[in-house]
Coordinates of C-alpha atoms in Angstrom, one line a residue:
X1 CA 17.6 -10.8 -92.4
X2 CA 14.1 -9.7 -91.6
X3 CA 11.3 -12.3 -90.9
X4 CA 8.4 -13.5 -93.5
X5 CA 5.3 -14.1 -91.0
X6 CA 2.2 -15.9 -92.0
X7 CA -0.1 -16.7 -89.2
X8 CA -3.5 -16.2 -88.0
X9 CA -5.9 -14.0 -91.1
X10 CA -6.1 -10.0 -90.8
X11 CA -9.4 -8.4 -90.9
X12 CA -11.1 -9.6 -94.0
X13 CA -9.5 -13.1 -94.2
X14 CA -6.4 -12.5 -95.5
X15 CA -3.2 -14.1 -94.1
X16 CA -0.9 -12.3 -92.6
X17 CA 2.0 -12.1 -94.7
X18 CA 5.4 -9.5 -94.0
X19 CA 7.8 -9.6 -97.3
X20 CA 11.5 -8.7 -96.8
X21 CA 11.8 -4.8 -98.2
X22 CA 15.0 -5.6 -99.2
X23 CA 14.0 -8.2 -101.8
X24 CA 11.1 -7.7 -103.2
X25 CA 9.4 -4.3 -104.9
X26 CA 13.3 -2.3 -105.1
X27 CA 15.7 -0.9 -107.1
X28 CA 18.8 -3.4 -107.5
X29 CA 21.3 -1.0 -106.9
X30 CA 25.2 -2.2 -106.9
X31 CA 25.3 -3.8 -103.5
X32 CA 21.8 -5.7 -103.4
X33 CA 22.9 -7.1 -107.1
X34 CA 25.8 -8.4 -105.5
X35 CA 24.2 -9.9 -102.7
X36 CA 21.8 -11.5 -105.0
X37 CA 25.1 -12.7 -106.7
X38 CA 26.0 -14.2 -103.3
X39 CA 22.9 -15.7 -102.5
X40 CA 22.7 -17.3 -105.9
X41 CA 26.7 -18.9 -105.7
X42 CA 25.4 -20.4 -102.0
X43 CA 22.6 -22.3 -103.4
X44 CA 24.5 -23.5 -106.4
X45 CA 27.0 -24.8 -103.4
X46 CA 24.0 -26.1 -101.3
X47 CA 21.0 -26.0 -104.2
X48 CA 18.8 -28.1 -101.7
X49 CA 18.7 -24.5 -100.0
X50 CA 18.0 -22.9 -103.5
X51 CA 14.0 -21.3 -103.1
X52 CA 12.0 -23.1 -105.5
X53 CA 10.2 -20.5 -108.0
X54 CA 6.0 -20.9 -107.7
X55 CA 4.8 -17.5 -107.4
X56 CA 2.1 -17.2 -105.3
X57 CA 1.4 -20.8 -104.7
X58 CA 5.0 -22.0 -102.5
X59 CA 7.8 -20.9 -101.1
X60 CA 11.2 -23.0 -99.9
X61 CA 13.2 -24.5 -98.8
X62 CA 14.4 -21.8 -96.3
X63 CA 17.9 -21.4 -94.7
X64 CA 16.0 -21.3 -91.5
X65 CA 12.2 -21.8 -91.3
X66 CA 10.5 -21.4 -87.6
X67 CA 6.8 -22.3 -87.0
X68 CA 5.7 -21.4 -83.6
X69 CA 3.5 -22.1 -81.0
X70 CA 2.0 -25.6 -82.7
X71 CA 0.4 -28.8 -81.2
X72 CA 2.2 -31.9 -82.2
X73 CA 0.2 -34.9 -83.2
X74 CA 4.0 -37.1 -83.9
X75 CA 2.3 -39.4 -86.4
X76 CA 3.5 -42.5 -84.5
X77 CA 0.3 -43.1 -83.0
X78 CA 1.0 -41.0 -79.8
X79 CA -1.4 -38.0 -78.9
X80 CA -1.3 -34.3 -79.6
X81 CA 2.2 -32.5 -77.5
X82 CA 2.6 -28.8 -77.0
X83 CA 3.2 -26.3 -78.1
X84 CA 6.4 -26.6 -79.5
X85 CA 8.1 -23.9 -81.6
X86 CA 9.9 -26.6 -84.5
X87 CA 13.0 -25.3 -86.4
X88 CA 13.7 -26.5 -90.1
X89 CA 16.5 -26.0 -91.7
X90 CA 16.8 -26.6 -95.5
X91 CA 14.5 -29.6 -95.5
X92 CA 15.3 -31.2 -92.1
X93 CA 13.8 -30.3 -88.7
X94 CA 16.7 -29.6 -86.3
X95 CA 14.4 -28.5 -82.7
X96 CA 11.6 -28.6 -81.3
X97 CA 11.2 -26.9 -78.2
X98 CA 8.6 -27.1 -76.1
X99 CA 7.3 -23.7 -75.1
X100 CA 4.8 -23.0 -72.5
X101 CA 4.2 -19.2 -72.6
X102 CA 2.7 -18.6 -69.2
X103 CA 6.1 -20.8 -67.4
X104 CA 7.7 -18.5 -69.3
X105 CA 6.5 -14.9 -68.7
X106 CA 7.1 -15.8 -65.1
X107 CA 10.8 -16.8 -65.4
X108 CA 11.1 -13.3 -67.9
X109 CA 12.6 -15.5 -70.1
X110 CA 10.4 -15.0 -73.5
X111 CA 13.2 -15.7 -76.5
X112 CA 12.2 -17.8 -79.3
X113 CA 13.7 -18.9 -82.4
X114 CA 14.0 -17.3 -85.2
X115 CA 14.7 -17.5 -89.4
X116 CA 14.0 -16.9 -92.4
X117 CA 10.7 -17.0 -91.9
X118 CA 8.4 -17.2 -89.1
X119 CA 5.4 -19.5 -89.2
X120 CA 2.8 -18.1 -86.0
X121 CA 0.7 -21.6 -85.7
X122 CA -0.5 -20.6 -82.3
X123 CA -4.0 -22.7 -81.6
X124 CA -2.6 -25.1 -84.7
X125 CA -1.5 -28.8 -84.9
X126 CA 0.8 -30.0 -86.8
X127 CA 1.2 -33.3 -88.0
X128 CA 3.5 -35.3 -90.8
X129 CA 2.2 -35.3 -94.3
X130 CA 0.0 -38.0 -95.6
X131 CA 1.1 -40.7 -97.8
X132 CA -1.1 -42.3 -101.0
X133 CA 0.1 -45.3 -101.6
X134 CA -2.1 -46.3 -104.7
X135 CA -3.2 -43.2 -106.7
X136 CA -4.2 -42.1 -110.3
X137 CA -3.3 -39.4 -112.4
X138 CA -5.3 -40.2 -115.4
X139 CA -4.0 -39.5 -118.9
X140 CA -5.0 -36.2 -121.2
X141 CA -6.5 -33.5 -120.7
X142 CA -6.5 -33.6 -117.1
X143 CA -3.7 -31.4 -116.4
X144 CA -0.7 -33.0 -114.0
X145 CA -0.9 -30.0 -111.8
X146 CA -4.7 -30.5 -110.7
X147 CA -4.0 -34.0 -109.4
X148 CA -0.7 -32.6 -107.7
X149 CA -2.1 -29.4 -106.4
X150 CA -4.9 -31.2 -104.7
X151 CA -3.4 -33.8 -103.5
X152 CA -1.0 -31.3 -101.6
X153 CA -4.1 -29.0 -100.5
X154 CA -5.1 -31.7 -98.6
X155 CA -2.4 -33.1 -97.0
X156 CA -0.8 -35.4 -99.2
X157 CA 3.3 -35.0 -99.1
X158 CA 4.6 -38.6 -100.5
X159 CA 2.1 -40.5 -103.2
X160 CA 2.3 -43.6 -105.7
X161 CA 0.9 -42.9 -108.8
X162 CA 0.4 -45.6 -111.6
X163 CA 2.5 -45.2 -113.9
X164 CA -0.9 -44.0 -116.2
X165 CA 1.3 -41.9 -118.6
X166 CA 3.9 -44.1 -119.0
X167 CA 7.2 -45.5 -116.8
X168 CA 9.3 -42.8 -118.4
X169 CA 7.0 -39.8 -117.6
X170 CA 6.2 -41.1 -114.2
X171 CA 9.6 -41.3 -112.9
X172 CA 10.8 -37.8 -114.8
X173 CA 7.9 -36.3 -112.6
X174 CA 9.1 -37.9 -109.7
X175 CA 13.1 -36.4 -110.6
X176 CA 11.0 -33.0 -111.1
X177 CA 9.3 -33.3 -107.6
X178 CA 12.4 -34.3 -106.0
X179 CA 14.6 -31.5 -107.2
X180 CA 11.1 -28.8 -106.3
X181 CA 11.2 -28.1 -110.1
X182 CA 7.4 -28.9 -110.0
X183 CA 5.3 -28.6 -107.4
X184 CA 3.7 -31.8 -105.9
X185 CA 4.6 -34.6 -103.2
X186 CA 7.1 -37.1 -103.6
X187 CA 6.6 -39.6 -105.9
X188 CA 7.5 -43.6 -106.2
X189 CA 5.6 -44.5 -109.6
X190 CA 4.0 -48.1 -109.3
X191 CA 5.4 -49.9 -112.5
X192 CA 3.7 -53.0 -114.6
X193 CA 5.6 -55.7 -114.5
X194 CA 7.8 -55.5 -116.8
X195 CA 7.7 -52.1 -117.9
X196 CA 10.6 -50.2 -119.1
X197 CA 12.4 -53.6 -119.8
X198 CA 13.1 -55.6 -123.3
X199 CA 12.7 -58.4 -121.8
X200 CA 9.7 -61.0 -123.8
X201 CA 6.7 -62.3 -122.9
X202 CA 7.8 -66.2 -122.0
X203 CA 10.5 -64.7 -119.9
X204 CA 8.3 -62.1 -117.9
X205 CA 6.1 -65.5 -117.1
X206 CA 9.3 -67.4 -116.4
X207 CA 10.1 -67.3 -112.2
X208 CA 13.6 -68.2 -112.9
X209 CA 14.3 -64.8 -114.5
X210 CA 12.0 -63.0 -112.0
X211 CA 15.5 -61.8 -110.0
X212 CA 16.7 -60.3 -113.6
X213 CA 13.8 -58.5 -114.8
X214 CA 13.5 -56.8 -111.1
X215 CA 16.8 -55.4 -110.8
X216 CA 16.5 -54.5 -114.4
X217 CA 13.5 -52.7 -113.4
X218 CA 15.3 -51.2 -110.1
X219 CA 18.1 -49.9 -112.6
X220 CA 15.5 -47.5 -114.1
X221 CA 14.4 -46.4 -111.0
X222 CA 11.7 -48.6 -109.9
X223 CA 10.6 -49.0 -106.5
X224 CA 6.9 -50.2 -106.4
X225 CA 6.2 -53.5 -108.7
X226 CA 2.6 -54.2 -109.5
X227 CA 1.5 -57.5 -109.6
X228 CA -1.8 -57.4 -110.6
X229 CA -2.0 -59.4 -113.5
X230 CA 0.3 -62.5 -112.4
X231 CA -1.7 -64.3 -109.7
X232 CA -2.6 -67.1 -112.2
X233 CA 1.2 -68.4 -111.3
X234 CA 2.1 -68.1 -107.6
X235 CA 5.7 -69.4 -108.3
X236 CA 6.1 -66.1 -110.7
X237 CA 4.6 -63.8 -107.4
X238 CA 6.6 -65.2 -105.3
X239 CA 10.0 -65.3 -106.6
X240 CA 9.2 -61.3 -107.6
X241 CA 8.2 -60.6 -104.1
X242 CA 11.8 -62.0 -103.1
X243 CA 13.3 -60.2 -105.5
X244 CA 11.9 -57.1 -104.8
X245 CA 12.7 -57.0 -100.9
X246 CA 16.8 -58.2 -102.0
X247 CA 17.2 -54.9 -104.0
X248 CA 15.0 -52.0 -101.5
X249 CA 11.9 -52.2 -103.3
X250 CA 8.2 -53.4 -102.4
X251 CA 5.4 -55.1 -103.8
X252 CA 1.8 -54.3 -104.4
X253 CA -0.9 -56.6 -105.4
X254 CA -4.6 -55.9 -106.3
X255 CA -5.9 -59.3 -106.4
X256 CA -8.3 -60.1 -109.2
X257 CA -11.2 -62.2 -109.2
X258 CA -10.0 -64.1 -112.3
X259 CA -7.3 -65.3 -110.4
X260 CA -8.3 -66.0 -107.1
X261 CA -8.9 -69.3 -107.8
X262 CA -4.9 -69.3 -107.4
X263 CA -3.6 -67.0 -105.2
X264 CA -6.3 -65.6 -102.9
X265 CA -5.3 -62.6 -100.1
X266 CA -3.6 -65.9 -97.6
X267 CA -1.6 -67.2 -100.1
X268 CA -0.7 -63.7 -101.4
X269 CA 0.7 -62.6 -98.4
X270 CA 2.7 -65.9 -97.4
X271 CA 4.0 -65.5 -100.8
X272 CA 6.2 -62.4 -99.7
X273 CA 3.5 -59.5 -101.0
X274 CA 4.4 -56.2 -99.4
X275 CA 0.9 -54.9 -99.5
X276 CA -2.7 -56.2 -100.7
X277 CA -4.8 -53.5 -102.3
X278 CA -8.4 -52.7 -101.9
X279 CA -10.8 -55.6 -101.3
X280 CA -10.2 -58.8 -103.0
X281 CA -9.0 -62.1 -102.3
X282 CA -10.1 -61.6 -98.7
X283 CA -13.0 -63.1 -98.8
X284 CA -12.3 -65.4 -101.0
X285 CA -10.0 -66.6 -98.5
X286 CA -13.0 -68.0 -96.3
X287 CA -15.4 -69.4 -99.0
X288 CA -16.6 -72.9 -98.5
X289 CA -14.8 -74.0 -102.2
X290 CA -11.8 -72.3 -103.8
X291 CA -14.0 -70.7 -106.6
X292 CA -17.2 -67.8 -105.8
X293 CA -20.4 -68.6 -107.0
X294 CA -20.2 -67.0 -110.4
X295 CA -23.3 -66.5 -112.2
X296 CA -24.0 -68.1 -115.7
X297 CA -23.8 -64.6 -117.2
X298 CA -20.2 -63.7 -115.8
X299 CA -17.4 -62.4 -117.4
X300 CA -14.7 -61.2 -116.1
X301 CA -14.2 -58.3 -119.1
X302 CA -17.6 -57.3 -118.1
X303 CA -16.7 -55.0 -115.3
X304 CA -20.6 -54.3 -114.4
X305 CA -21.0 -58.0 -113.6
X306 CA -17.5 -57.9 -112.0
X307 CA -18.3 -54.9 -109.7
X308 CA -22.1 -56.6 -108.7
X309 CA -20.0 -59.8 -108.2
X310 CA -17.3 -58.4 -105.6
X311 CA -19.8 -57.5 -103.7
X312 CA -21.3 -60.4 -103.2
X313 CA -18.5 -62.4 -102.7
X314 CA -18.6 -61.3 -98.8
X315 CA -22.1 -62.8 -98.9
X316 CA -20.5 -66.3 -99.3
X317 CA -17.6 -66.1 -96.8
X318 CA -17.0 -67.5 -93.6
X319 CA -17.2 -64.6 -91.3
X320 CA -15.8 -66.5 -88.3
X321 CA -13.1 -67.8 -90.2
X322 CA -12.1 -64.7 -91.9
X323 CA -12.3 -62.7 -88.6
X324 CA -10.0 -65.5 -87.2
X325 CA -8.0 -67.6 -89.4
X326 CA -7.8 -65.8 -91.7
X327 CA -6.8 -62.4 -89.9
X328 CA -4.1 -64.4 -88.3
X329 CA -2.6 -65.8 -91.3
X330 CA -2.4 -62.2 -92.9
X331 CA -0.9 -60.7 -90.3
X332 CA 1.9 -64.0 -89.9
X333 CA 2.7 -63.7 -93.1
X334 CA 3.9 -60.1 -92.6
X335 CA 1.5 -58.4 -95.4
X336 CA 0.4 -55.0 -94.9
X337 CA -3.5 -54.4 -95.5
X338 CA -4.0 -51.1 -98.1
X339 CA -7.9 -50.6 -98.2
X340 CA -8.8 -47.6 -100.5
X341 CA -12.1 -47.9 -99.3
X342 CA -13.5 -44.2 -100.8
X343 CA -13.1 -45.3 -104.1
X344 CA -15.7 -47.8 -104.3
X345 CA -17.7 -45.8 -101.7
X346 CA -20.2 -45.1 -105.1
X347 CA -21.2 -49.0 -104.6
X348 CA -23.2 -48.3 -101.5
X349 CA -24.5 -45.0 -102.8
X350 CA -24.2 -43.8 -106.0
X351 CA -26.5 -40.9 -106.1
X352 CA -24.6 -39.5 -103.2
X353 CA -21.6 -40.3 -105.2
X354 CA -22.7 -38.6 -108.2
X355 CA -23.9 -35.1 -106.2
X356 CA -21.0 -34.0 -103.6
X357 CA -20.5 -30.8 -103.0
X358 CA -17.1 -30.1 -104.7
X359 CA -17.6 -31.8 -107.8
X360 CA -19.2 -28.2 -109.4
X361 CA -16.4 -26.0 -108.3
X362 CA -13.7 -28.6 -108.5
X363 CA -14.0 -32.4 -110.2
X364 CA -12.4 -31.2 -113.3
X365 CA -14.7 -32.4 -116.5
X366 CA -12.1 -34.9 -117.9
X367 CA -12.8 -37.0 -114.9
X368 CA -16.9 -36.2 -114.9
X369 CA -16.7 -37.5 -118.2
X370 CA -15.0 -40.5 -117.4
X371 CA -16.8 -41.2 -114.4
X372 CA -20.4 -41.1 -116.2
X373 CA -22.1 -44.8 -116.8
X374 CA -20.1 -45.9 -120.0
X375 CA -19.1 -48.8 -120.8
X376 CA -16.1 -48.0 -122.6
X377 CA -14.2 -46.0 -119.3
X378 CA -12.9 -48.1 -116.9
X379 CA -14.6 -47.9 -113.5
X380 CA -17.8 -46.4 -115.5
X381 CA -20.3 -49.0 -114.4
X382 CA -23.2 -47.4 -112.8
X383 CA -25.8 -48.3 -115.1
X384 CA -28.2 -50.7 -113.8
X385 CA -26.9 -50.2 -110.2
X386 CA -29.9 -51.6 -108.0
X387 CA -31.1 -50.8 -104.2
X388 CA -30.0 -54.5 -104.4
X389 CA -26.5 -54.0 -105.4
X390 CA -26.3 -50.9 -102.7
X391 CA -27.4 -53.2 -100.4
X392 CA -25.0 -55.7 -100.7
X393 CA -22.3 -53.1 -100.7
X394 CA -23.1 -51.9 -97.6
X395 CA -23.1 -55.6 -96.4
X396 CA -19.5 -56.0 -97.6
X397 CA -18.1 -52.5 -96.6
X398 CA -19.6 -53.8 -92.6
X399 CA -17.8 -56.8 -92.6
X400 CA -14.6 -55.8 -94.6
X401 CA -14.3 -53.1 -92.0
X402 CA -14.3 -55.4 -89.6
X403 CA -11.6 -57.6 -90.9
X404 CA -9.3 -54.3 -91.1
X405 CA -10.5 -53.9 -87.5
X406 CA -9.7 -57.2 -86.2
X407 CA -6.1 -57.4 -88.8
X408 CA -5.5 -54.0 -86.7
X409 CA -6.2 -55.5 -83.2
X410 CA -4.0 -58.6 -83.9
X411 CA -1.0 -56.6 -84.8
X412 CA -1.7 -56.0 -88.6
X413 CA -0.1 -53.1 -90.8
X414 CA -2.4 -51.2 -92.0
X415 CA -1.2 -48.4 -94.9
X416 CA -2.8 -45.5 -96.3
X417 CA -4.3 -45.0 -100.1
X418 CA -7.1 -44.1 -102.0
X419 CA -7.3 -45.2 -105.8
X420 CA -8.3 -42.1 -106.5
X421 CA -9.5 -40.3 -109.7
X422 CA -11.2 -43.0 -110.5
X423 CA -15.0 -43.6 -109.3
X424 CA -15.9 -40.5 -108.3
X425 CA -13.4 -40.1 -106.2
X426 CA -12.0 -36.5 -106.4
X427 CA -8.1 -36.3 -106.0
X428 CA -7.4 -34.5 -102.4
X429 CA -11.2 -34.9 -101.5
X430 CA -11.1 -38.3 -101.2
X431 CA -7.7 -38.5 -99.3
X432 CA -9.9 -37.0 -96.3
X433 CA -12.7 -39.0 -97.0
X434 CA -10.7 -41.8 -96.9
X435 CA -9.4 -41.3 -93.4
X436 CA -12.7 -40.8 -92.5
X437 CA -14.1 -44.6 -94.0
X438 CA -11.3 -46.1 -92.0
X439 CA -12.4 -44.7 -88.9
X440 CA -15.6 -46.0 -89.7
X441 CA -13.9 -49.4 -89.6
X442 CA -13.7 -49.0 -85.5
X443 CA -10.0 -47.8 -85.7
X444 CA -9.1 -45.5 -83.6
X445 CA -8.6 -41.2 -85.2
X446 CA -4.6 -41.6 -84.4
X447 CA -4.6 -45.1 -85.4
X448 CA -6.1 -43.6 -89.0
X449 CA -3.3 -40.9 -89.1
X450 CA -0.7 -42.9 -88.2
X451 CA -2.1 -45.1 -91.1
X452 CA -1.6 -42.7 -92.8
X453 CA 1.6 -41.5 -92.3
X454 CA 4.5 -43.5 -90.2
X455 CA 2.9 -46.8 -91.3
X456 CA 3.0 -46.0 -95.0
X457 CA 6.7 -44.5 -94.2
X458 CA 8.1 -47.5 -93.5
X459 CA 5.7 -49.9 -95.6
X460 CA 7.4 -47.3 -98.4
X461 CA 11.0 -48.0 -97.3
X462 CA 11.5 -44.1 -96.4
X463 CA 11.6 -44.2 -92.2
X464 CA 13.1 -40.1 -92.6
X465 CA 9.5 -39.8 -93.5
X466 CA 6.1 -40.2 -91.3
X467 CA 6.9 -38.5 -87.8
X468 CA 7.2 -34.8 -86.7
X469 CA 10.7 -35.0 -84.6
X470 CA 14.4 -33.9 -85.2
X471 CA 17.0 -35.7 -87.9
X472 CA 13.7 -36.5 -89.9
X473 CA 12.4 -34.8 -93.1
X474 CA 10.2 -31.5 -93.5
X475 CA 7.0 -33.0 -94.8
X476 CA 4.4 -32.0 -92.3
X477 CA 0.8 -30.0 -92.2
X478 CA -0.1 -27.1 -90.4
X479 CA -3.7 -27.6 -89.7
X480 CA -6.6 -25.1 -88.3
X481 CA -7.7 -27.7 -86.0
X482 CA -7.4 -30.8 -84.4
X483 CA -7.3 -33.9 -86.5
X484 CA -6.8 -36.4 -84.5
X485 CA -10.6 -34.8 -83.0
X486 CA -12.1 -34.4 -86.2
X487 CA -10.5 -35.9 -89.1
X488 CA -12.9 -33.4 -91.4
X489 CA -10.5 -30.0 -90.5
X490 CA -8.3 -31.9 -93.0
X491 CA -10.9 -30.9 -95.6
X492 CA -9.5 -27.8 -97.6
X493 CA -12.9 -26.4 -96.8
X494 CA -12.5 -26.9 -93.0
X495 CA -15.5 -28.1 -90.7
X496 CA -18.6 -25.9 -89.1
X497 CA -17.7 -25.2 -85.3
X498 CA -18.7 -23.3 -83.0
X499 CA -17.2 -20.6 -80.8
X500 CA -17.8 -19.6 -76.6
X501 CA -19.5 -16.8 -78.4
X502 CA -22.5 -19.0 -80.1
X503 CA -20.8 -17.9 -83.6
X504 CA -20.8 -20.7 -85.8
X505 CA -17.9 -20.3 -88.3
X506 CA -15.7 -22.6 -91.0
X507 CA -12.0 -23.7 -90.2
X508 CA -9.6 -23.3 -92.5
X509 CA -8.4 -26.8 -93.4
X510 CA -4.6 -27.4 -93.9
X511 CA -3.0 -23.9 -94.0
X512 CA 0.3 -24.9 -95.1
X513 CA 1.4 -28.4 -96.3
X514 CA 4.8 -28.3 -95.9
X515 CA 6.4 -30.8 -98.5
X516 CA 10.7 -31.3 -98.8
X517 CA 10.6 -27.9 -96.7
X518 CA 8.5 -26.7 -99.5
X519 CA 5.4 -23.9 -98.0
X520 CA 2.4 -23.7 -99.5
X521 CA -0.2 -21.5 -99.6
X522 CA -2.6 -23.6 -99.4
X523 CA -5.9 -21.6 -100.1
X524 CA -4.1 -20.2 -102.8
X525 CA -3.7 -23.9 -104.7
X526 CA -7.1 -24.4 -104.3
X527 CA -7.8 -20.9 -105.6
X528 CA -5.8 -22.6 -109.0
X529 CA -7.5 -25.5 -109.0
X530 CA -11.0 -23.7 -109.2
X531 CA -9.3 -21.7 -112.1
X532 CA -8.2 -24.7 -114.3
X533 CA -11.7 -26.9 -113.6
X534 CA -13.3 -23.1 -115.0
X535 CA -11.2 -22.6 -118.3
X536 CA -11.9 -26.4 -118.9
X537 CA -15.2 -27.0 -118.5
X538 CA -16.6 -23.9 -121.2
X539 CA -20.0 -24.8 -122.3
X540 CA -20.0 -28.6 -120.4
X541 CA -23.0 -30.2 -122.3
X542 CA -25.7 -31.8 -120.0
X543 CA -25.4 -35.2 -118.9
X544 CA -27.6 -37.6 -117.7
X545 CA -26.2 -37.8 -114.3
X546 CA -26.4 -33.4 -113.2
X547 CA -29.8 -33.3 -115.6
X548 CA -32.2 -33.8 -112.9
X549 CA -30.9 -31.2 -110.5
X550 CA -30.2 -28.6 -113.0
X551 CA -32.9 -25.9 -112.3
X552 CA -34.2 -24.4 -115.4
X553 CA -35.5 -20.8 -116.2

């Protein structure tokens, strides 16, 4: 069977791409039909080799995929290794053999593997795929294959979505993603508590029936538990969290601020919490009282006032106790730390916010519209937002980076996720951005993408996931670049650099994410995604957030 190659760009940009003659553009004459026939009867017998159908945008799982020539960062924390020419077969890397071409012109010995199809990645690095742990996809009309395609674009292979759409949608996406019948990265929804069961109210709150309603819950295919609205009883968290870890599943808790005056981010994690979301409870953790200094005018419903207010909270804390005492108890307790620190980036700026780059070509207008100051959208609350407030956001971002810093240096777990498509923060986009504010935190660039990737393999339960080495799972990134140099050639639209020749030029970003053994083409999904933001945005009326920058005949 001949090779399909796709490596470094022919004149004019285009990749290079070589397309079997005896499969695509020919007559099917008697013997090619019955080849078909045979190819056809071998994936019903083995359908995880069956080639998932997504036109331009993917190809795979291949019988035999090859990409050669490629710097290995392994995801473990380790540096770049290389090159190594890496076999998959199906959706399972088999080899990888490391291949010095000089050693081996002089021995005459110059043979390399060979499949299906051969991926030149010469000059690349490949890494695993990311991981989202705590992800959006919004409700209608923003389409389901905008978040997924994105997502994917840049580098994300394995994501939790909230269950925004509903437990039963959520987890019939995840059967589609799993069998390649859509395409997108894995998916473990995130579940309410509760959801999908018949169980009532009184015996939801009840800790004695906790074990019930989570294998109840596990039954329908639940594997993430949210706990966000339970803190007011720690008994309830805690006998959950047990449950949860007794039946393969895990726990994740964003911590409000009406409840921390029962269960801060301490107590959370000696409760049994696999992971803490975001920013709260941790310095609440280190206040001089059990309750922050709420205004008169608080409420919690109020999410302006509650958004100005979590801010200021790390204004009242104890920083040498929450470096300290504080750092030690969370990582004693076992918890892992997951700081989506892009998506309340806005807080600190929110002009900047308000005015990147790819919001014209690619925030689709379902999520402008939900990010504009309004009252009635959740996450909506940049009305009123002072120098002051930006202020004191950049404040807290200082010293909550350097709690993640010092939870990191005393042996913490740190996972990867992003909250996206909410605030501003653009699906994909943000995933980059977000490695980018945890290296901001001090942590080191392989620190981030191991973050990013083994950590949140095994915070997830899935350890065949989150390294780049034989017996484990296709999900890896072919990237024009080093990463673990410059965490920006993760961007779809690359970074500037420039050559020996003085010729300043753009990377290319991921190239391939490679997702179940799943190839795609990765300027090609962005290539969609500029076509669905287009055919929805029609006449976009104005707004008074691009008003000012509009220029005007």
């Amino acid at each position: 069977m001949c090779a399909i190659r796709s490596g470094r760009p022919a004149p004019g940009g285009r990749p290079r791409v070589t397309v079997c003659p005896s499969v695509v553009g020919f007559p099917l004459t008697r013997l090619r039909m019955r080849r078909i026939v045979a190819l056809v009867l071998a994936a019903l017998c083995c359908p995880t080799l069956l080639l998932a159908q997504f036109g331009d945008l993917a190809a795979g799982p291949y019988k035999r995929l090859v990409i050669r020539g490629a710097h290995v960062i392994p995801g473990h924390g380790g540096p770049p290794a290389g090159p190594y020419d890496i076999v998959i077969e199906g959706n399972v890397i088999t080899e990888m053999l490391p291949f010095d071409p000089v050693a081996a012109e002089r021995r005459g010995r110059t043979e390399r593997p060979t499949g299906d199809r051969v991926i030149d990645a010469t000059g690349m690095f490949v890494m695993p795929g990311m991981f989202d742990l705590h992800t959006h996809i919004r409700t209608q009309p923003l389409p389901l294959e905008y978040v997924y395609l994105l997502k994917l674009a840049m580098g994300v292979t394995t994501m939790v979505p909230a269950a925004d759409r509903g437990l039963d949608s959520a987890l019939a996406q995840a059967e589609l993603s799993k069998a390649n019948r859509v395409l997108a990265p894995r998916m473990f929804p995130l579940a309410s508590w509760g959801a999908g069961t018949r169980f009532t109210r009184l015996e939801l709150d009840d800790p004695a029936k906790a074990k019930d309603v989570v294998a109840a819950m596990v039954a329908r295919g639940v594997r993430v538990f949210s706990l966000d609205p339970l803190g007011w009883n720690a008994d309830l968290v805690r006998e959950i969290a047990k449950a949860a870890k007794a039946n393969g599943a895990i726990t994740s808790f964003h911590i409000p601020p009406s409840t921390n005056a029962v269960m801060n981010a301490v107590q959370a994690a000696c409760a049994g919490v696999t992971m803490i979301e975001h920013h709260y409870g941790y310095a609440e953790s280190a206040l001089p009282r059990t309750v922050q200094g709420f205004g008169a005018e608080y409420t919690f419903g109020d999410e302006h006032a509650r958004f100005r207010y979590a801010g200021r909270v790390w204004e009242e804390t104890d920083r040498e106790r929450l470096l300290g005492a504080v750092a030690d108890s969370l990582v004693g307790c076992g918890v892992t730390m997951l700081p989506t620190r892009v998506v309340y980036e806005a807080n600190r700026d929110a002009v900047r916010a308000m005015s990147l780059p790819w919001h014209e070509k690619y925030t689709h207008p379902a999520l402008w519209k939900w990010n504009l100051p309004n009252p009635a959208y959740h996450g909506a609350y940049h009305y009123d937002w002072t120098s002051e407030d930006e202020a004191t956001w950049t404040a807290a971002y200082r010293l909550w980076g350097d709690l993640i810093y010092a939870f990191n240096r005393k042996g913490g777990r740190i996972a990867f996720g992003t909250d996206d498509s909410y605030i501003w923060a653009t699906p994909g986009f943000s995933t980059v951005r977000e490695t980018q504010l945890m290296r901001e935190t001090g942590l080191h660039a392989l620190e981030v993408l191991k973050a990013a990737t083994r950590t949140s393999a095994l915070t997830l339960g899935e350890p065949k996931l989150g390294l780049v080495r034989p017996g484990h799972l296709a999900d890896l990134l072919i990237v024009d670049g080093n990463p673990a140099a410059n965490l920006k050639f993760l961007y779809a639209f690359g970074d500037l650099v420039r050559g020996a020749d003085g010729t300043v030029r753009r990377t290319r970003g991921i190239i391939h994410t490679i997702k179940d053994g799943v190839v795609t083409e990765n300027a090609k999904l962005m290539q969609r995604v500029e076509q669905l933001v287009r055919e929805a945005k029609g006449a976009q009326p104005m707004d008074v957030a691009r008003e000012p920058w509009v220029v005007r005949p």
